[in-house]
Amino acid sequence: MEFLGRKLRHELKYYIHPLEYAKLRGRVSALLPIDGHSGDREGYGIRSLYFDGPHDHALHDKNNGVFSRQKYRIRIYNGSDRVIKLERKSRYGDYVCKESASLNRDQYDRLLAGDLTPFVRSDVPLAKEFAHAVSSRGFRPVTIVDYTREAYTYDAGEVRITFDKKLSGSVNSSDLFDPGLALAEALEPTRTILEIKYNEFLPEMIRILAQPADAVRSTISKYVLCRELGMKHYRR
């Protein structure tokens, strides 16, 4: 499905208990290949720096259920600077769209130092639009979201089934590579986040394979969970 020239995907999210996670993981891993980014069965590390405006509209839009909303973030994997991505995730009701552009470490470091030159001069529209959001709309780094992702894929419908574990948020830094970065758990140990993403249709095999038995679909936002966690620490 397309909307305003953007390819949209379905995204289903659930909180699941460790016992449900173990059962689903056993079924899914027996039939589907693990994502190529994973070094082992436990998955790979994802760390994202999120940006928001001076009035925290990304935070409030999510909490208020606004139909059309978007977030900018910079993402790395396994703590490495080999792959750095600038991303914009947009949501239109139940549909999502993710756009991305590659960055290098110098561009990232200059951004954190307040230098937008590489983004303003970029030929990539997403980079230019991000620069405008920072310079004209007051976007600034607000929180780091860190977790381990265990992902499985299915070609038909471009399905991805992910189990996101050990969700934590930053409490003292807005630098993805800060060696002194302190993280606090944002979810109790009894919760894992299951996400099922697909394009036009969800194959019946996947619906049967990955549907939680006792879970209700939730409007989960890792950004909101970690942002609110950071705000609690700041108030202290």
PDB file of C-alpha atoms in Angstrom:
ATOM      1  CA  MET A   1       0.000   0.000   0.000  1.00  0.00           C
ATOM      2  CA  GLU A   2       1.184   3.524  -0.769  1.00  0.00           C
ATOM      3  CA  PHE A   3       0.209   6.855   0.746  1.00  0.00           C
ATOM      4  CA  LEU A   4       1.641  10.216  -0.372  1.00  0.00           C
ATOM      5  CA  GLY A   5       4.198   8.301  -2.425  1.00  0.00           C
ATOM      6  CA  ARG A   6       5.416   6.281   0.563  1.00  0.00           C
ATOM      7  CA  LYS A   7       5.326   2.511   0.883  1.00  0.00           C
ATOM      8  CA  LEU A   8       3.365   1.537   3.990  1.00  0.00           C
ATOM      9  CA  ARG A   9       3.541  -1.619   6.070  1.00  0.00           C
ATOM     10  CA  HIS A  10       1.379  -3.184   8.725  1.00  0.00           C
ATOM     11  CA  GLU A  11       2.864  -3.383  12.206  1.00  0.00           C
ATOM     12  CA  LEU A  12       1.308  -5.477  14.992  1.00  0.00           C
ATOM     13  CA  LYS A  13       2.706  -5.229  18.531  1.00  0.00           C
ATOM     14  CA  TYR A  14       2.134  -7.306  21.648  1.00  0.00           C
ATOM     15  CA  TYR A  15       3.477  -7.570  25.174  1.00  0.00           C
ATOM     16  CA  ILE A  16       4.186 -11.223  25.907  1.00  0.00           C
ATOM     17  CA  HIS A  17       5.179 -13.126  29.045  1.00  0.00           C
ATOM     18  CA  PRO A  18       8.494 -15.082  29.120  1.00  0.00           C
ATOM     19  CA  LEU A  19       6.601 -18.390  28.934  1.00  0.00           C
ATOM     20  CA  GLU A  20       4.717 -17.201  25.847  1.00  0.00           C
ATOM     21  CA  TYR A  21       7.985 -15.916  24.375  1.00  0.00           C
ATOM     22  CA  ALA A  22       9.658 -19.311  24.852  1.00  0.00           C
ATOM     23  CA  LYS A  23       6.737 -21.091  23.173  1.00  0.00           C
ATOM     24  CA  LEU A  24       6.536 -18.698  20.210  1.00  0.00           C
ATOM     25  CA  ARG A  25      10.291 -18.595  19.794  1.00  0.00           C
ATOM     26  CA  GLY A  26      10.413 -22.384  19.608  1.00  0.00           C
ATOM     27  CA  ARG A  27       7.736 -22.484  16.901  1.00  0.00           C
ATOM     28  CA  VAL A  28       9.063 -19.583  14.855  1.00  0.00           C
ATOM     29  CA  SER A  29      12.746 -20.563  14.988  1.00  0.00           C
ATOM     30  CA  ALA A  30      11.918 -24.107  13.896  1.00  0.00           C
ATOM     31  CA  LEU A  31      10.376 -22.916  10.620  1.00  0.00           C
ATOM     32  CA  LEU A  32      11.794 -19.484   9.750  1.00  0.00           C
ATOM     33  CA  PRO A  33      15.377 -18.300   9.177  1.00  0.00           C
ATOM     34  CA  ILE A  34      16.867 -15.905  11.684  1.00  0.00           C
ATOM     35  CA  ASP A  35      17.670 -12.421  10.401  1.00  0.00           C
ATOM     36  CA  GLY A  36      21.121 -12.130   8.828  1.00  0.00           C
ATOM     37  CA  HIS A  37      22.120  -9.311  11.193  1.00  0.00           C
ATOM     38  CA  SER A  38      22.058 -11.683  14.153  1.00  0.00           C
ATOM     39  CA  GLY A  39      25.356 -12.961  15.442  1.00  0.00           C
ATOM     40  CA  ASP A  40      23.641 -15.735  17.378  1.00  0.00           C
ATOM     41  CA  ARG A  41      20.180 -16.861  18.500  1.00  0.00           C
ATOM     42  CA  GLU A  42      19.945 -14.107  21.093  1.00  0.00           C
ATOM     43  CA  GLY A  43      19.825 -11.493  18.331  1.00  0.00           C
ATOM     44  CA  TYR A  44      21.631  -8.181  17.838  1.00  0.00           C
ATOM     45  CA  GLY A  45      21.843  -4.888  19.668  1.00  0.00           C
ATOM     46  CA  ILE A  46      19.914  -1.829  18.491  1.00  0.00           C
ATOM     47  CA  ARG A  47      20.586   1.624  19.905  1.00  0.00           C
ATOM     48  CA  SER A  48      18.710   4.694  18.648  1.00  0.00           C
ATOM     49  CA  LEU A  49      18.987   8.401  19.421  1.00  0.00           C
ATOM     50  CA  TYR A  50      15.563  10.037  19.099  1.00  0.00           C
ATOM     51  CA  PHE A  51      14.817  13.686  18.319  1.00  0.00           C
ATOM     52  CA  ASP A  52      11.766  15.722  19.259  1.00  0.00           C
ATOM     53  CA  GLY A  53      10.573  19.309  18.967  1.00  0.00           C
ATOM     54  CA  PRO A  54      10.561  21.950  21.724  1.00  0.00           C
ATOM     55  CA  HIS A  55       6.966  21.076  22.631  1.00  0.00           C
ATOM     56  CA  ASP A  56       7.593  17.293  22.573  1.00  0.00           C
ATOM     57  CA  HIS A  57       4.984  16.813  19.877  1.00  0.00           C
ATOM     58  CA  ALA A  58       6.314  13.354  18.891  1.00  0.00           C
ATOM     59  CA  LEU A  59       5.781  12.244  22.484  1.00  0.00           C
ATOM     60  CA  HIS A  60       2.347  13.836  22.861  1.00  0.00           C
ATOM     61  CA  ASP A  61       1.116  12.871  19.385  1.00  0.00           C
ATOM     62  CA  LYS A  62       1.743   9.221  20.230  1.00  0.00           C
ATOM     63  CA  ASN A  63       0.102   9.449  23.646  1.00  0.00           C
ATOM     64  CA  ASN A  64      -2.901  11.254  22.159  1.00  0.00           C
ATOM     65  CA  GLY A  65      -3.325   8.803  19.278  1.00  0.00           C
ATOM     66  CA  VAL A  66      -2.840  11.376  16.495  1.00  0.00           C
ATOM     67  CA  PHE A  67      -3.518   9.687  13.133  1.00  0.00           C
ATOM     68  CA  SER A  68      -0.484  11.040  11.262  1.00  0.00           C
ATOM     69  CA  ARG A  69       2.802  11.398  13.141  1.00  0.00           C
ATOM     70  CA  GLN A  70       6.538  10.962  12.637  1.00  0.00           C
ATOM     71  CA  LYS A  71       9.806  10.607  14.516  1.00  0.00           C
ATOM     72  CA  TYR A  72      13.434  11.144  13.552  1.00  0.00           C
ATOM     73  CA  ARG A  73      16.162   8.934  14.971  1.00  0.00           C
ATOM     74  CA  ILE A  74      19.772   7.893  14.413  1.00  0.00           C
ATOM     75  CA  ARG A  75      20.378   4.168  14.778  1.00  0.00           C
ATOM     76  CA  ILE A  76      23.407   1.926  15.241  1.00  0.00           C
ATOM     77  CA  TYR A  77      23.849  -1.811  15.695  1.00  0.00           C
ATOM     78  CA  ASN A  78      25.848  -3.730  18.305  1.00  0.00           C
ATOM     79  CA  GLY A  79      27.454  -0.500  19.515  1.00  0.00           C
ATOM     80  CA  SER A  80      29.474  -0.140  16.303  1.00  0.00           C
ATOM     81  CA  ASP A  81      29.885   2.906  14.039  1.00  0.00           C
ATOM     82  CA  ARG A  82      30.285   0.737  10.926  1.00  0.00           C
ATOM     83  CA  VAL A  83      26.606   1.279  10.102  1.00  0.00           C
ATOM     84  CA  ILE A  84      24.902   4.522  11.166  1.00  0.00           C
ATOM     85  CA  LYS A  85      21.443   5.327   9.833  1.00  0.00           C
ATOM     86  CA  LEU A  86      19.338   8.455   9.919  1.00  0.00           C
ATOM     87  CA  GLU A  87      15.717   7.307   9.923  1.00  0.00           C
ATOM     88  CA  ARG A  88      12.275   8.847   9.827  1.00  0.00           C
ATOM     89  CA  LYS A  89       9.443   6.618  10.966  1.00  0.00           C
ATOM     90  CA  SER A  90       5.992   7.832   9.977  1.00  0.00           C
ATOM     91  CA  ARG A  91       2.674   6.378  11.071  1.00  0.00           C
ATOM     92  CA  TYR A  92      -0.728   6.772   9.444  1.00  0.00           C
ATOM     93  CA  GLY A  93      -3.265   5.007  11.627  1.00  0.00           C
ATOM     94  CA  ASP A  94      -2.346   1.315  11.604  1.00  0.00           C
ATOM     95  CA  TYR A  95       0.269   1.706   8.854  1.00  0.00           C
ATOM     96  CA  VAL A  96       3.941   2.639   9.143  1.00  0.00           C
ATOM     97  CA  CYS A  97       6.649   3.845   6.795  1.00  0.00           C
ATOM     98  CA  LYS A  98      10.374   3.896   7.491  1.00  0.00           C
ATOM     99  CA  GLU A  99      12.806   5.973   5.408  1.00  0.00           C
ATOM    100  CA  SER A 100      16.553   5.818   5.974  1.00  0.00           C
ATOM    101  CA  ALA A 101      19.836   7.344   4.856  1.00  0.00           C
ATOM    102  CA  SER A 102      23.379   6.272   5.681  1.00  0.00           C
ATOM    103  CA  LEU A 103      25.661   8.475   7.784  1.00  0.00           C
ATOM    104  CA  ASN A 104      29.333   8.229   8.614  1.00  0.00           C
ATOM    105  CA  ARG A 105      30.908   8.837  12.003  1.00  0.00           C
ATOM    106  CA  ASP A 106      32.150  12.316  11.072  1.00  0.00           C
ATOM    107  CA  GLN A 107      28.650  13.441  10.067  1.00  0.00           C
ATOM    108  CA  TYR A 108      27.256  12.068  13.313  1.00  0.00           C
ATOM    109  CA  ASP A 109      29.900  13.741  15.466  1.00  0.00           C
ATOM    110  CA  ARG A 110      29.419  17.068  13.699  1.00  0.00           C
ATOM    111  CA  LEU A 111      25.670  16.859  14.223  1.00  0.00           C
ATOM    112  CA  LEU A 112      26.076  16.361  17.979  1.00  0.00           C
ATOM    113  CA  ALA A 113      28.451  19.328  18.005  1.00  0.00           C
ATOM    114  CA  GLY A 114      25.728  21.464  16.389  1.00  0.00           C
ATOM    115  CA  ASP A 115      27.131  21.483  12.841  1.00  0.00           C
ATOM    116  CA  LEU A 116      24.394  20.751  10.277  1.00  0.00           C
ATOM    117  CA  THR A 117      26.556  21.496   7.219  1.00  0.00           C
ATOM    118  CA  PRO A 118      26.816  17.873   5.985  1.00  0.00           C
ATOM    119  CA  PHE A 119      23.030  17.530   6.143  1.00  0.00           C
ATOM    120  CA  VAL A 120      22.242  20.880   4.527  1.00  0.00           C
ATOM    121  CA  ARG A 121      24.644  20.126   1.648  1.00  0.00           C
ATOM    122  CA  SER A 122      23.481  16.533   1.208  1.00  0.00           C
ATOM    123  CA  ASP A 123      21.811  15.346  -1.994  1.00  0.00           C
ATOM    124  CA  VAL A 124      19.582  13.051   0.057  1.00  0.00           C
ATOM    125  CA  PRO A 125      16.116  14.591   0.644  1.00  0.00           C
ATOM    126  CA  LEU A 126      15.734  12.926   4.053  1.00  0.00           C
ATOM    127  CA  ALA A 127      18.982  14.500   5.275  1.00  0.00           C
ATOM    128  CA  LYS A 128      17.873  17.954   4.106  1.00  0.00           C
ATOM    129  CA  GLU A 129      14.455  17.569   5.721  1.00  0.00           C
ATOM    130  CA  PHE A 130      16.079  16.473   8.974  1.00  0.00           C
ATOM    131  CA  ALA A 131      18.362  19.535   8.877  1.00  0.00           C
ATOM    132  CA  HIS A 132      15.274  21.725   8.451  1.00  0.00           C
ATOM    133  CA  ALA A 133      13.595  20.016  11.408  1.00  0.00           C
ATOM    134  CA  VAL A 134      16.633  20.771  13.590  1.00  0.00           C
ATOM    135  CA  SER A 135      17.364  24.306  12.406  1.00  0.00           C
ATOM    136  CA  SER A 136      13.840  25.658  11.855  1.00  0.00           C
ATOM    137  CA  ARG A 137      11.595  23.516  14.028  1.00  0.00           C
ATOM    138  CA  GLY A 138      13.871  23.166  17.032  1.00  0.00           C
ATOM    139  CA  PHE A 139      14.325  19.398  16.997  1.00  0.00           C
ATOM    140  CA  ARG A 140      16.986  18.193  19.440  1.00  0.00           C
ATOM    141  CA  PRO A 141      18.204  14.864  20.886  1.00  0.00           C
ATOM    142  CA  VAL A 142      15.924  13.744  23.720  1.00  0.00           C
ATOM    143  CA  THR A 143      16.557  10.081  24.558  1.00  0.00           C
ATOM    144  CA  ILE A 144      18.452   6.940  23.643  1.00  0.00           C
ATOM    145  CA  VAL A 145      16.554   3.664  23.258  1.00  0.00           C
ATOM    146  CA  ASP A 146      18.548   0.441  23.619  1.00  0.00           C
ATOM    147  CA  TYR A 147      17.409  -3.182  23.259  1.00  0.00           C
ATOM    148  CA  THR A 148      18.239  -6.613  21.866  1.00  0.00           C
ATOM    149  CA  ARG A 149      16.292  -7.754  18.802  1.00  0.00           C
ATOM    150  CA  GLU A 150      15.777 -11.372  17.806  1.00  0.00           C
ATOM    151  CA  ALA A 151      14.328 -11.340  14.288  1.00  0.00           C
ATOM    152  CA  TYR A 152      12.989 -13.906  11.832  1.00  0.00           C
ATOM    153  CA  THR A 153      11.951 -13.425   8.217  1.00  0.00           C
ATOM    154  CA  TYR A 154       9.479 -14.871   5.722  1.00  0.00           C
ATOM    155  CA  ASP A 155       9.711 -13.818   2.073  1.00  0.00           C
ATOM    156  CA  ALA A 156       5.998 -13.905   1.184  1.00  0.00           C
ATOM    157  CA  GLY A 157       4.598 -10.546   2.239  1.00  0.00           C
ATOM    158  CA  GLU A 158       8.101  -9.478   3.390  1.00  0.00           C
ATOM    159  CA  VAL A 159       7.232 -10.578   6.902  1.00  0.00           C
ATOM    160  CA  ARG A 160       9.477  -9.864   9.884  1.00  0.00           C
ATOM    161  CA  ILE A 161       8.775 -11.339  13.295  1.00  0.00           C
ATOM    162  CA  THR A 162      10.821  -9.743  16.052  1.00  0.00           C
ATOM    163  CA  PHE A 163      11.216 -10.305  19.773  1.00  0.00           C
ATOM    164  CA  ASP A 164      12.591  -7.154  21.427  1.00  0.00           C
ATOM    165  CA  LYS A 165      14.214  -7.755  24.805  1.00  0.00           C
ATOM    166  CA  LYS A 166      16.074  -5.869  27.532  1.00  0.00           C
ATOM    167  CA  LEU A 167      14.556  -2.500  26.632  1.00  0.00           C
ATOM    168  CA  SER A 168      16.443   0.350  28.316  1.00  0.00           C
ATOM    169  CA  GLY A 169      16.564   4.126  28.081  1.00  0.00           C
ATOM    170  CA  SER A 170      19.345   6.641  28.652  1.00  0.00           C
ATOM    171  CA  VAL A 171      19.471   8.723  31.814  1.00  0.00           C
ATOM    172  CA  ASN A 172      22.667  10.766  31.453  1.00  0.00           C
ATOM    173  CA  SER A 173      23.698  11.242  27.817  1.00  0.00           C
ATOM    174  CA  SER A 174      22.508  11.861  24.256  1.00  0.00           C
ATOM    175  CA  ASP A 175      25.552  10.312  22.588  1.00  0.00           C
ATOM    176  CA  LEU A 176      25.161   6.823  21.145  1.00  0.00           C
ATOM    177  CA  PHE A 177      28.885   6.192  21.562  1.00  0.00           C
ATOM    178  CA  ASP A 178      29.347   7.688  25.031  1.00  0.00           C
ATOM    179  CA  PRO A 179      31.499   5.182  26.999  1.00  0.00           C
ATOM    180  CA  GLY A 180      29.872   6.458  30.194  1.00  0.00           C
ATOM    181  CA  LEU A 181      26.306   6.066  28.920  1.00  0.00           C
ATOM    182  CA  ALA A 182      23.993   4.972  31.734  1.00  0.00           C
ATOM    183  CA  LEU A 183      20.892   2.979  30.870  1.00  0.00           C
ATOM    184  CA  ALA A 184      17.886   2.093  32.999  1.00  0.00           C
ATOM    185  CA  GLU A 185      15.433  -0.720  32.283  1.00  0.00           C
ATOM    186  CA  ALA A 186      12.190   0.537  30.780  1.00  0.00           C
ATOM    187  CA  LEU A 187      10.246  -2.730  30.996  1.00  0.00           C
ATOM    188  CA  GLU A 188       9.804  -5.185  33.824  1.00  0.00           C
ATOM    189  CA  PRO A 189      11.521  -8.557  33.277  1.00  0.00           C
ATOM    190  CA  THR A 190       8.177 -10.281  32.725  1.00  0.00           C
ATOM    191  CA  ARG A 191       7.621  -8.487  29.412  1.00  0.00           C
ATOM    192  CA  THR A 192       9.005  -9.035  25.933  1.00  0.00           C
ATOM    193  CA  ILE A 193       7.762  -7.076  22.921  1.00  0.00           C
ATOM    194  CA  LEU A 194       6.596  -9.087  19.936  1.00  0.00           C
ATOM    195  CA  GLU A 195       6.281  -7.260  16.610  1.00  0.00           C
ATOM    196  CA  ILE A 196       4.928  -8.645  13.345  1.00  0.00           C
ATOM    197  CA  LYS A 197       5.527  -6.486  10.264  1.00  0.00           C
ATOM    198  CA  TYR A 198       4.274  -7.218   6.745  1.00  0.00           C
ATOM    199  CA  ASN A 199       3.223  -5.577   3.495  1.00  0.00           C
ATOM    200  CA  GLU A 200      -0.137  -6.181   1.826  1.00  0.00           C
ATOM    201  CA  PHE A 201      -1.092  -9.417   3.553  1.00  0.00           C
ATOM    202  CA  LEU A 202      -0.124 -11.649   6.442  1.00  0.00           C
ATOM    203  CA  PRO A 203       0.240 -15.263   5.273  1.00  0.00           C
ATOM    204  CA  GLU A 204      -2.038 -17.652   7.129  1.00  0.00           C
ATOM    205  CA  MET A 205       0.943 -19.778   8.150  1.00  0.00           C
ATOM    206  CA  ILE A 206       2.491 -16.800   9.924  1.00  0.00           C
ATOM    207  CA  ARG A 207      -0.816 -15.846  11.540  1.00  0.00           C
ATOM    208  CA  ILE A 208      -1.063 -19.317  13.063  1.00  0.00           C
ATOM    209  CA  LEU A 209       2.639 -19.587  13.868  1.00  0.00           C
ATOM    210  CA  ALA A 210       3.211 -16.268  15.602  1.00  0.00           C
ATOM    211  CA  GLN A 211      -0.159 -15.264  17.042  1.00  0.00           C
ATOM    212  CA  PRO A 212       0.145 -15.030  20.850  1.00  0.00           C
ATOM    213  CA  ALA A 213      -2.384 -17.159  22.680  1.00  0.00           C
ATOM    214  CA  ASP A 214      -3.005 -14.857  25.647  1.00  0.00           C
ATOM    215  CA  ALA A 215      -1.821 -11.446  24.428  1.00  0.00           C
ATOM    216  CA  VAL A 216      -3.851  -8.446  23.348  1.00  0.00           C
ATOM    217  CA  ARG A 217      -2.520  -6.182  20.623  1.00  0.00           C
ATOM    218  CA  SER A 218      -0.997  -3.009  22.121  1.00  0.00           C
ATOM    219  CA  THR A 219       0.040   0.417  20.864  1.00  0.00           C
ATOM    220  CA  ILE A 220       3.583   0.064  22.179  1.00  0.00           C
ATOM    221  CA  SER A 221       6.162   2.803  21.631  1.00  0.00           C
ATOM    222  CA  LYS A 222       9.720   2.118  22.781  1.00  0.00           C
ATOM    223  CA  TYR A 223      10.417   5.819  22.348  1.00  0.00           C
ATOM    224  CA  VAL A 224       7.605   6.825  24.714  1.00  0.00           C
ATOM    225  CA  LEU A 225       8.567   4.202  27.311  1.00  0.00           C
ATOM    226  CA  CYS A 226      12.204   5.332  27.363  1.00  0.00           C
ATOM    227  CA  ARG A 227      11.407   9.036  27.113  1.00  0.00           C
ATOM    228  CA  GLU A 228       9.061   8.911  30.086  1.00  0.00           C
ATOM    229  CA  LEU A 229      11.646   6.894  32.004  1.00  0.00           C
ATOM    230  CA  GLY A 230      14.251   9.586  31.315  1.00  0.00           C
ATOM    231  CA  MET A 231      11.857  12.333  32.377  1.00  0.00           C
ATOM    232  CA  LYS A 232      11.311  10.585  35.719  1.00  0.00           C
ATOM    233  CA  HIS A 233      15.053  10.428  36.319  1.00  0.00           C
ATOM    234  CA  TYR A 234      15.423  14.088  35.320  1.00  0.00           C
ATOM    235  CA  ARG A 235      12.797  15.157  37.852  1.00  0.00           C
ATOM    236  CA  ARG A 236      14.765  13.445  40.581  1.00  0.00           C
TER     237      ARG A 236
END
